[in-house]
mmCIF file of C-alpha atoms in Angstrom:
data_model
loop_
_atom_site.group_PDB
_atom_site.id
_atom_site.type_symbol
_atom_site.label_atom_id
_atom_site.label_comp_id
_atom_site.label_asym_id
_atom_site.label_seq_id
_atom_site.Cartn_x
_atom_site.Cartn_y
_atom_site.Cartn_z
ATOM 1 C CA MET A 532 99.866 75.174 100.374
ATOM 2 C CA LYS A 533 99.063 74.704 103.998
ATOM 3 C CA ALA A 534 97.602 77.242 106.410
ATOM 4 C CA ALA A 535 97.465 76.759 110.179
ATOM 5 C CA VAL A 536 94.625 78.480 112.022
ATOM 6 C CA ILE A 537 95.146 78.782 115.765
ATOM 7 C CA THR A 538 92.263 78.556 118.214
ATOM 8 C CA PHE A 539 92.534 80.167 121.638
ATOM 9 C CA PRO A 540 89.832 79.866 124.301
ATOM 10 C CA GLY A 541 87.492 82.682 123.233
ATOM 11 C CA SER A 542 88.444 82.762 119.548
ATOM 12 C CA ASN A 543 85.270 83.116 117.502
ATOM 13 C CA CYS A 544 86.447 83.783 113.947
ATOM 14 C CA ASP A 545 88.672 80.720 113.641
ATOM 15 C CA ARG A 546 86.210 78.779 111.486
ATOM 16 C CA ASP A 547 85.499 81.821 109.296
ATOM 17 C CA LEU A 548 89.241 82.217 108.769
ATOM 18 C CA ALA A 549 89.629 78.526 107.915
ATOM 19 C CA VAL A 550 86.774 78.780 105.380
ATOM 20 C CA ALA A 551 88.346 81.894 103.828
ATOM 21 C CA PHE A 552 91.669 80.087 103.375
ATOM 22 C CA GLU A 553 89.958 76.963 102.018
ATOM 23 C CA SER A 554 87.925 78.899 99.497
ATOM 24 C CA ALA A 555 91.177 80.322 98.128
ATOM 25 C CA GLY A 556 92.589 76.819 97.653
ATOM 26 C CA TRP A 557 94.450 76.330 100.906
ATOM 27 C CA GLN A 558 94.657 73.150 102.908
ATOM 28 C CA VAL A 559 93.849 74.198 106.480
ATOM 29 C CA VAL A 560 95.019 72.588 109.706
ATOM 30 C CA ARG A 561 93.495 73.724 112.965
ATOM 31 C CA VAL A 562 95.895 74.177 115.871
ATOM 32 C CA TRP A 563 95.055 74.399 119.571
ATOM 33 C CA HIS A 564 96.696 77.029 121.778
ATOM 34 C CA LYS A 565 98.263 74.426 124.062
ATOM 35 C CA ASP A 566 100.162 72.828 121.188
ATOM 36 C CA THR A 567 103.836 73.653 121.395
ATOM 37 C CA SER A 568 104.699 73.316 117.716
ATOM 38 C CA LEU A 569 103.138 73.938 114.326
ATOM 39 C CA PRO A 570 102.409 71.010 111.979
ATOM 40 C CA ASP A 571 105.081 70.284 109.360
ATOM 41 C CA GLY A 572 104.868 72.081 106.046
ATOM 42 C CA VAL A 573 102.833 75.059 107.206
ATOM 43 C CA ASP A 574 103.237 78.081 104.887
ATOM 44 C CA VAL A 575 101.104 80.595 106.738
ATOM 45 C CA VAL A 576 99.722 80.919 110.265
ATOM 46 C CA GLY A 577 96.408 82.672 110.882
ATOM 47 C CA LEU A 578 95.542 84.200 114.255
ATOM 48 C CA PRO A 579 91.770 84.706 114.274
ATOM 49 C CA GLY A 580 89.479 87.315 115.740
ATOM 50 C CA GLY A 581 87.568 86.832 118.959
ATOM 51 C CA PHE A 582 88.206 87.465 122.622
ATOM 52 C CA SER A 583 91.074 85.194 123.581
ATOM 53 C CA PHE A 584 91.060 84.405 127.292
ATOM 54 C CA GLY A 585 88.161 86.841 127.654
ATOM 55 C CA ASP A 586 90.562 89.674 126.827
ATOM 56 C CA TYR A 587 91.327 89.745 130.539
ATOM 57 C CA LEU A 588 94.310 91.867 131.582
ATOM 58 C CA ARG A 589 94.655 93.358 128.060
ATOM 59 C CA CYS A 590 93.352 92.256 124.668
ATOM 60 C CA GLY A 591 95.535 89.455 123.339
ATOM 61 C CA ALA A 592 97.972 89.606 126.265
ATOM 62 C CA ILE A 593 97.414 86.128 127.661
ATOM 63 C CA ALA A 594 97.186 84.490 124.221
ATOM 64 C CA ALA A 595 100.534 86.083 123.365
ATOM 65 C CA ARG A 596 102.114 84.098 126.225
ATOM 66 C CA SER A 597 100.395 80.776 125.439
ATOM 67 C CA PRO A 598 102.492 77.749 124.409
ATOM 68 C CA ILE A 599 101.711 78.048 120.685
ATOM 69 C CA ALA A 600 102.672 81.749 120.625
ATOM 70 C CA GLN A 601 106.362 80.896 120.976
ATOM 71 C CA ALA A 602 106.094 78.490 118.037
ATOM 72 C CA VAL A 603 104.416 81.216 115.969
ATOM 73 C CA ALA A 604 107.149 83.705 116.901
ATOM 74 C CA ASP A 605 109.831 81.168 115.896
ATOM 75 C CA PHE A 606 107.980 80.527 112.616
ATOM 76 C CA ALA A 607 107.882 84.273 111.905
ATOM 77 C CA GLY A 608 111.555 84.505 112.843
ATOM 78 C CA ARG A 609 112.329 81.938 110.140
ATOM 79 C CA GLY A 610 110.523 84.158 107.616
ATOM 80 C CA GLY A 611 107.120 82.471 107.801
ATOM 81 C CA TYR A 612 103.928 84.309 106.852
ATOM 82 C CA VAL A 613 101.643 85.255 109.740
ATOM 83 C CA LEU A 614 98.244 86.919 109.447
ATOM 84 C CA GLY A 615 96.574 88.330 112.552
ATOM 85 C CA ILE A 616 93.026 89.630 112.257
ATOM 86 C CA CYS A 617 91.328 91.715 114.967
ATOM 87 C CA ASN A 618 92.128 89.867 118.218
ATOM 88 C CA GLY A 619 94.888 88.182 116.203
ATOM 89 C CA PHE A 620 96.351 91.646 115.502
ATOM 90 C CA GLN A 621 96.207 92.390 119.234
ATOM 91 C CA VAL A 622 98.049 89.109 119.882
ATOM 92 C CA LEU A 623 100.726 90.066 117.325
ATOM 93 C CA VAL A 624 101.459 93.435 118.951
ATOM 94 C CA GLU A 625 101.513 91.775 122.374
ATOM 95 C CA THR A 626 104.085 89.228 121.148
ATOM 96 C CA GLY A 627 106.164 92.057 119.701
ATOM 97 C CA LEU A 628 105.977 90.649 116.162
ATOM 98 C CA LEU A 629 104.399 93.959 115.149
ATOM 99 C CA PRO A 630 105.031 97.364 116.736
ATOM 100 C CA GLY A 631 102.543 99.500 118.649
ATOM 101 C CA ALA A 632 99.508 98.725 120.764
ATOM 102 C CA LEU A 633 95.730 98.637 120.361
ATOM 103 C CA MET A 634 93.837 100.745 122.856
ATOM 104 C CA ARG A 635 90.161 101.308 123.645
ATOM 105 C CA ASN A 636 88.320 102.947 120.703
ATOM 106 C CA ALA A 637 88.411 106.723 120.973
ATOM 107 C CA GLY A 638 84.592 106.834 121.148
ATOM 108 C CA LEU A 639 84.618 104.101 123.845
ATOM 109 C CA LYS A 640 82.035 102.098 121.918
ATOM 110 C CA PHE A 641 82.181 98.655 120.369
ATOM 111 C CA ILE A 642 81.883 99.292 116.627
ATOM 112 C CA CYS A 643 80.437 96.688 114.282
ATOM 113 C CA LYS A 644 79.931 97.833 110.695
ATOM 114 C CA THR A 645 81.339 97.656 107.201
ATOM 115 C CA VAL A 646 83.974 100.313 106.558
ATOM 116 C CA GLU A 647 85.952 101.505 103.576
ATOM 117 C CA LEU A 648 89.689 100.948 103.573
ATOM 118 C CA ASN A 649 92.439 102.388 101.415
ATOM 119 C CA VAL A 650 94.961 99.857 100.224
ATOM 120 C CA THR A 651 97.971 101.975 101.157
ATOM 121 C CA SER A 652 100.571 99.401 100.218
ATOM 122 C CA ALA A 653 99.951 96.650 97.681
ATOM 123 C CA ASP A 654 103.566 95.572 98.138
ATOM 124 C CA SER A 655 103.040 92.417 100.206
ATOM 125 C CA ALA A 656 101.855 88.869 99.669
ATOM 126 C CA PHE A 657 98.687 89.782 101.589
ATOM 127 C CA THR A 658 97.744 92.919 99.676
ATOM 128 C CA SER A 659 99.087 92.366 96.159
ATOM 129 C CA GLY A 660 95.626 91.187 95.062
ATOM 130 C CA TRP A 661 94.430 94.774 95.240
ATOM 131 C CA ALA A 662 95.756 97.761 93.326
ATOM 132 C CA ALA A 663 97.612 100.296 95.466
ATOM 133 C CA GLY A 664 95.186 103.098 96.272
ATOM 134 C CA ALA A 665 92.137 100.869 95.763
ATOM 135 C CA VAL A 666 89.230 101.362 98.162
ATOM 136 C CA ILE A 667 87.766 98.130 99.539
ATOM 137 C CA ARG A 668 84.784 97.396 101.797
ATOM 138 C CA VAL A 669 85.403 95.109 104.776
ATOM 139 C CA PRO A 670 83.621 94.823 108.145
ATOM 140 C CA ILE A 671 85.077 95.779 111.506
ATOM 141 C CA ALA A 672 83.870 94.546 114.898
ATOM 142 C CA HIS A 673 85.981 95.648 117.830
ATOM 143 C CA HIS A 674 86.186 97.609 121.062
ATOM 144 C CA ASP A 675 89.953 98.025 121.179
ATOM 145 C CA GLY A 676 91.125 98.947 117.708
ATOM 146 C CA ASN A 677 92.685 102.324 118.422
ATOM 147 C CA TYR A 678 96.177 101.779 117.034
ATOM 148 C CA THR A 679 98.910 103.730 118.749
ATOM 149 C CA VAL A 680 102.637 103.796 118.225
ATOM 150 C CA ASP A 681 105.522 106.075 119.208
ATOM 151 C CA PRO A 682 106.494 108.836 116.740
ATOM 152 C CA GLU A 683 109.824 107.230 115.748
ATOM 153 C CA THR A 684 108.127 103.951 114.862
ATOM 154 C CA MET A 685 105.401 105.807 112.973
ATOM 155 C CA THR A 686 108.083 107.483 110.866
ATOM 156 C CA ALA A 687 109.696 104.089 110.238
ATOM 157 C CA LEU A 688 106.332 102.565 109.251
ATOM 158 C CA ARG A 689 105.810 105.364 106.726
ATOM 159 C CA ASP A 690 109.371 105.361 105.389
ATOM 160 C CA GLN A 691 109.353 101.598 104.940
ATOM 161 C CA ASP A 692 105.899 101.524 103.323
ATOM 162 C CA ARG A 693 104.625 99.230 106.075
ATOM 163 C CA ILE A 694 101.173 100.792 106.496
ATOM 164 C CA ALA A 695 99.167 98.229 104.536
ATOM 165 C CA LEU A 696 95.628 99.542 105.054
ATOM 166 C CA GLN A 697 94.115 102.813 106.268
ATOM 167 C CA TYR A 698 90.552 103.728 107.170
ATOM 168 C CA VAL A 699 88.863 106.137 104.773
ATOM 169 C CA ASP A 700 86.769 107.450 107.674
ATOM 170 C CA ASN A 701 88.675 106.637 110.881
ATOM 171 C CA PRO A 702 86.162 104.894 113.204
ATOM 172 C CA ASN A 703 88.294 104.317 116.313
ATOM 173 C CA GLY A 704 90.897 107.086 116.630
ATOM 174 C CA SER A 705 93.796 105.049 115.259
ATOM 175 C CA MET A 706 96.963 107.050 114.771
ATOM 176 C CA GLY A 707 97.515 107.854 111.111
ATOM 177 C CA ASP A 708 94.169 106.163 110.247
ATOM 178 C CA ILE A 709 96.052 102.868 110.411
ATOM 179 C CA ALA A 710 93.932 99.731 109.968
ATOM 180 C CA GLY A 711 96.744 97.274 109.246
ATOM 181 C CA VAL A 712 100.547 97.167 109.462
ATOM 182 C CA LEU A 713 103.284 94.953 108.077
ATOM 183 C CA SER A 714 106.455 93.687 109.741
ATOM 184 C CA GLU A 715 109.821 94.820 108.457
ATOM 185 C CA ASN A 716 110.180 91.721 106.226
ATOM 186 C CA ARG A 717 106.562 92.265 105.041
ATOM 187 C CA ARG A 718 105.602 88.696 106.006
ATOM 188 C CA VAL A 719 103.591 89.475 109.127
ATOM 189 C CA LEU A 720 100.371 91.444 108.710
ATOM 190 C CA GLY A 721 98.063 92.543 111.500
ATOM 191 C CA LEU A 722 94.777 94.287 110.788
ATOM 192 C CA MET A 723 91.636 95.127 112.737
ATOM 193 C CA PRO A 724 89.105 94.722 109.864
ATOM 194 C CA HIS A 725 87.857 91.234 108.985
ATOM 195 C CA PRO A 726 88.644 90.235 105.364
ATOM 196 C CA GLU A 727 87.470 86.684 106.171
ATOM 197 C CA ARG A 728 83.972 88.087 106.720
ATOM 198 C CA ALA A 729 83.922 89.574 103.213
ATOM 199 C CA ILE A 730 84.565 86.684 100.848
ATOM 200 C CA SER A 731 81.151 86.254 99.223
ATOM 201 C CA PRO A 732 78.458 88.520 97.796
ATOM 202 C CA LEU A 733 76.219 87.009 100.475
ATOM 203 C CA HIS A 734 78.434 88.758 103.031
ATOM 204 C CA GLY A 735 77.658 92.104 101.424
ATOM 205 C CA SER A 736 81.203 92.324 100.071
ATOM 206 C CA SER A 737 83.661 89.887 98.590
ATOM 207 C CA ASP A 738 86.548 92.356 98.653
ATOM 208 C CA GLY A 739 88.350 90.399 101.384
ATOM 209 C CA ALA A 740 88.799 87.270 99.274
ATOM 210 C CA ALA A 741 91.684 88.856 97.357
ATOM 211 C CA MET A 742 93.861 88.645 100.466
ATOM 212 C CA PHE A 743 93.649 84.857 100.655
ATOM 213 C CA ARG A 744 94.014 84.464 96.868
ATOM 214 C CA SER A 745 97.021 86.777 96.621
ATOM 215 C CA LEU A 746 98.739 85.006 99.509
ATOM 216 C CA ALA A 747 98.200 81.705 97.686
ATOM 217 C CA GLY A 748 99.563 83.238 94.480
ATOM 218 C CA ALA A 749 102.647 84.615 96.195
ATOM 219 C CA LEU A 750 103.447 81.226 97.688
ATOM 220 C CA ALA A 751 102.820 79.376 94.419
ATOM 221 C CA ILE A 752 105.493 81.533 92.775
ATOM 222 C CA ALA A 753 107.950 81.185 95.686
ATOM 223 C CA MET B 1400 103.182 87.892 151.483
ATOM 224 C CA LYS B 1401 101.493 90.215 149.085
ATOM 225 C CA ALA B 1402 102.490 92.531 146.293
ATOM 226 C CA ARG B 1403 100.464 95.255 144.702
ATOM 227 C CA VAL B 1404 101.148 96.269 141.119
ATOM 228 C CA PHE B 1405 99.820 99.578 139.840
ATOM 229 C CA VAL B 1406 99.592 99.716 136.059
ATOM 230 C CA MET B 1407 99.020 103.093 134.401
ATOM 231 C CA LEU B 1408 99.112 104.351 130.840
ATOM 232 C CA LYS B 1409 102.346 106.228 130.272
ATOM 233 C CA ASN B 1410 102.284 109.998 130.254
ATOM 234 C CA GLY B 1411 101.528 111.300 126.804
ATOM 235 C CA VAL B 1412 99.434 108.273 125.830
ATOM 236 C CA LEU B 1413 95.853 109.423 125.347
ATOM 237 C CA ASP B 1414 93.571 107.680 127.846
ATOM 238 C CA PRO B 1415 90.066 107.590 126.337
ATOM 239 C CA GLN B 1416 88.555 106.000 129.457
ATOM 240 C CA GLY B 1417 90.105 108.603 131.739
ATOM 241 C CA GLU B 1418 88.821 111.332 129.433
ATOM 242 C CA ALA B 1419 85.288 109.899 129.578
ATOM 243 C CA VAL B 1420 85.428 109.867 133.382
ATOM 244 C CA ARG B 1421 86.687 113.455 133.383
ATOM 245 C CA HIS B 1422 83.741 114.535 131.212
ATOM 246 C CA ALA B 1423 81.300 112.669 133.471
ATOM 247 C CA LEU B 1424 82.702 114.372 136.583
ATOM 248 C CA GLY B 1425 82.331 117.734 134.852
ATOM 249 C CA SER B 1426 78.713 117.055 133.963
ATOM 250 C CA LEU B 1427 78.046 116.104 137.619
ATOM 251 C CA GLY B 1428 79.159 119.595 138.552
ATOM 252 C CA PHE B 1429 82.654 118.818 139.812
ATOM 253 C CA ASP B 1430 84.601 121.706 138.388
ATOM 254 C CA GLY B 1431 88.341 121.858 138.289
ATOM 255 C CA VAL B 1432 89.100 118.243 137.367
ATOM 256 C CA GLU B 1433 91.852 118.940 134.921
ATOM 257 C CA GLY B 1434 92.792 115.406 134.079
ATOM 258 C CA VAL B 1435 91.844 111.803 134.847
ATOM 259 C CA ARG B 1436 93.993 108.755 134.191
ATOM 260 C CA GLN B 1437 92.462 105.330 134.674
ATOM 261 C CA GLY B 1438 94.745 102.441 135.511
ATOM 262 C CA LYS B 1439 94.480 99.129 137.315
ATOM 263 C CA VAL B 1440 95.656 97.531 140.505
ATOM 264 C CA ILE B 1441 96.717 93.904 140.529
ATOM 265 C CA GLU B 1442 97.099 92.175 143.908
ATOM 266 C CA LEU B 1443 99.384 89.167 144.059
ATOM 267 C CA ASP B 1444 99.343 86.649 146.881
ATOM 268 C CA LEU B 1445 102.879 85.288 146.868
ATOM 269 C CA ALA B 1446 104.869 82.494 148.468
ATOM 270 C CA ALA B 1447 107.129 83.709 151.271
ATOM 271 C CA GLY B 1448 110.480 84.880 149.992
ATOM 272 C CA THR B 1449 109.306 85.986 146.547
ATOM 273 C CA THR B 1450 111.465 88.930 145.617
ATOM 274 C CA GLU B 1451 110.492 92.268 144.189
ATOM 275 C CA ASP B 1452 112.729 91.427 141.266
ATOM 276 C CA THR B 1453 110.537 88.423 140.451
ATOM 277 C CA VAL B 1454 107.446 90.642 140.573
ATOM 278 C CA ARG B 1455 109.245 93.068 138.252
ATOM 279 C CA GLN B 1456 109.789 90.228 135.793
ATOM 280 C CA MET B 1457 106.077 89.381 136.013
ATOM 281 C CA CYS B 1458 105.310 92.999 135.105
ATOM 282 C CA GLU B 1459 107.722 93.037 132.180
ATOM 283 C CA LYS B 1460 106.554 89.690 130.813
ATOM 284 C CA LEU B 1461 102.802 89.931 131.275
ATOM 285 C CA LEU B 1462 101.209 92.357 133.710
ATOM 286 C CA ALA B 1463 102.103 95.588 131.891
ATOM 287 C CA ASN B 1464 102.433 96.340 128.208
ATOM 288 C CA THR B 1465 105.519 98.484 128.416
ATOM 289 C CA VAL B 1466 104.830 99.940 124.969
ATOM 290 C CA ILE B 1467 102.039 102.021 126.472
ATOM 291 C CA GLU B 1468 101.969 101.307 130.206
ATOM 292 C CA SER B 1469 104.173 102.021 133.205
ATOM 293 C CA TYR B 1470 103.994 100.081 136.467
ATOM 294 C CA ARG B 1471 104.842 100.497 140.118
ATOM 295 C CA ILE B 1472 105.287 97.706 142.663
ATOM 296 C CA GLU B 1473 104.444 97.805 146.369
ATOM 297 C CA MET B 1474 105.618 94.828 148.427
ATOM 298 C CA ALA B 1475 103.788 94.175 151.698
#
């Protein structure tokens, strides 16, 4: 089981993400944004949090056009698993691998705190480690996490059970309290909260570890 | 030659920054500001002969997120 973690200039959660994968039994390869292909045998690609390219122009916009982004899109197109956390989520919407956009928080403030999330759909390799309807505690740290999407797509997300996680107490104005969404084939997940920062009791919560374990379990069966 | 690209949030997309500016203008005593939209201007210094169509492609591929933003090009 091999996970690739991409580093863009300005990524700052790439090591945390690598550690989270490793502690769930994954072999991790680190990939630089200028690489044009992913290493052989990669099962999942992780796009980490941070401020890629300083978030100039728009959050995630420049990273989404970097050389490795095309390789990630091709990998997803072949049915590969892709996990985008925080800035990684912003990169995924900018590449078009997930619908919608992430705008400035409704309160216009950077928010850094642990929040409660509802596991809205446990029907994915990422979320099957939690029971549907479970409430988990995971930190957020973002300025642009206000998820927005057009009404037709919102209906599709609901009808197809693609809303993976919702905020219990919406901190940023996200439409439909959405904290994380799945692609149509359920193999791409983008979320603003940081499960990789909640994998040990020392972090104040270890609720996030289930994501990396369940992904490993899903691939072991496949 | 130069091109100016104006990027704005589409109508109907809530603009939290514009709203904050509107509130601030109100608290400074400027009544009657019914709406504020905050966008950005991007100035491009281009090689002679660059077409507006090329600038449009730049907008579609990078400069604007057409999910939420509209853009307008001025060639000069």
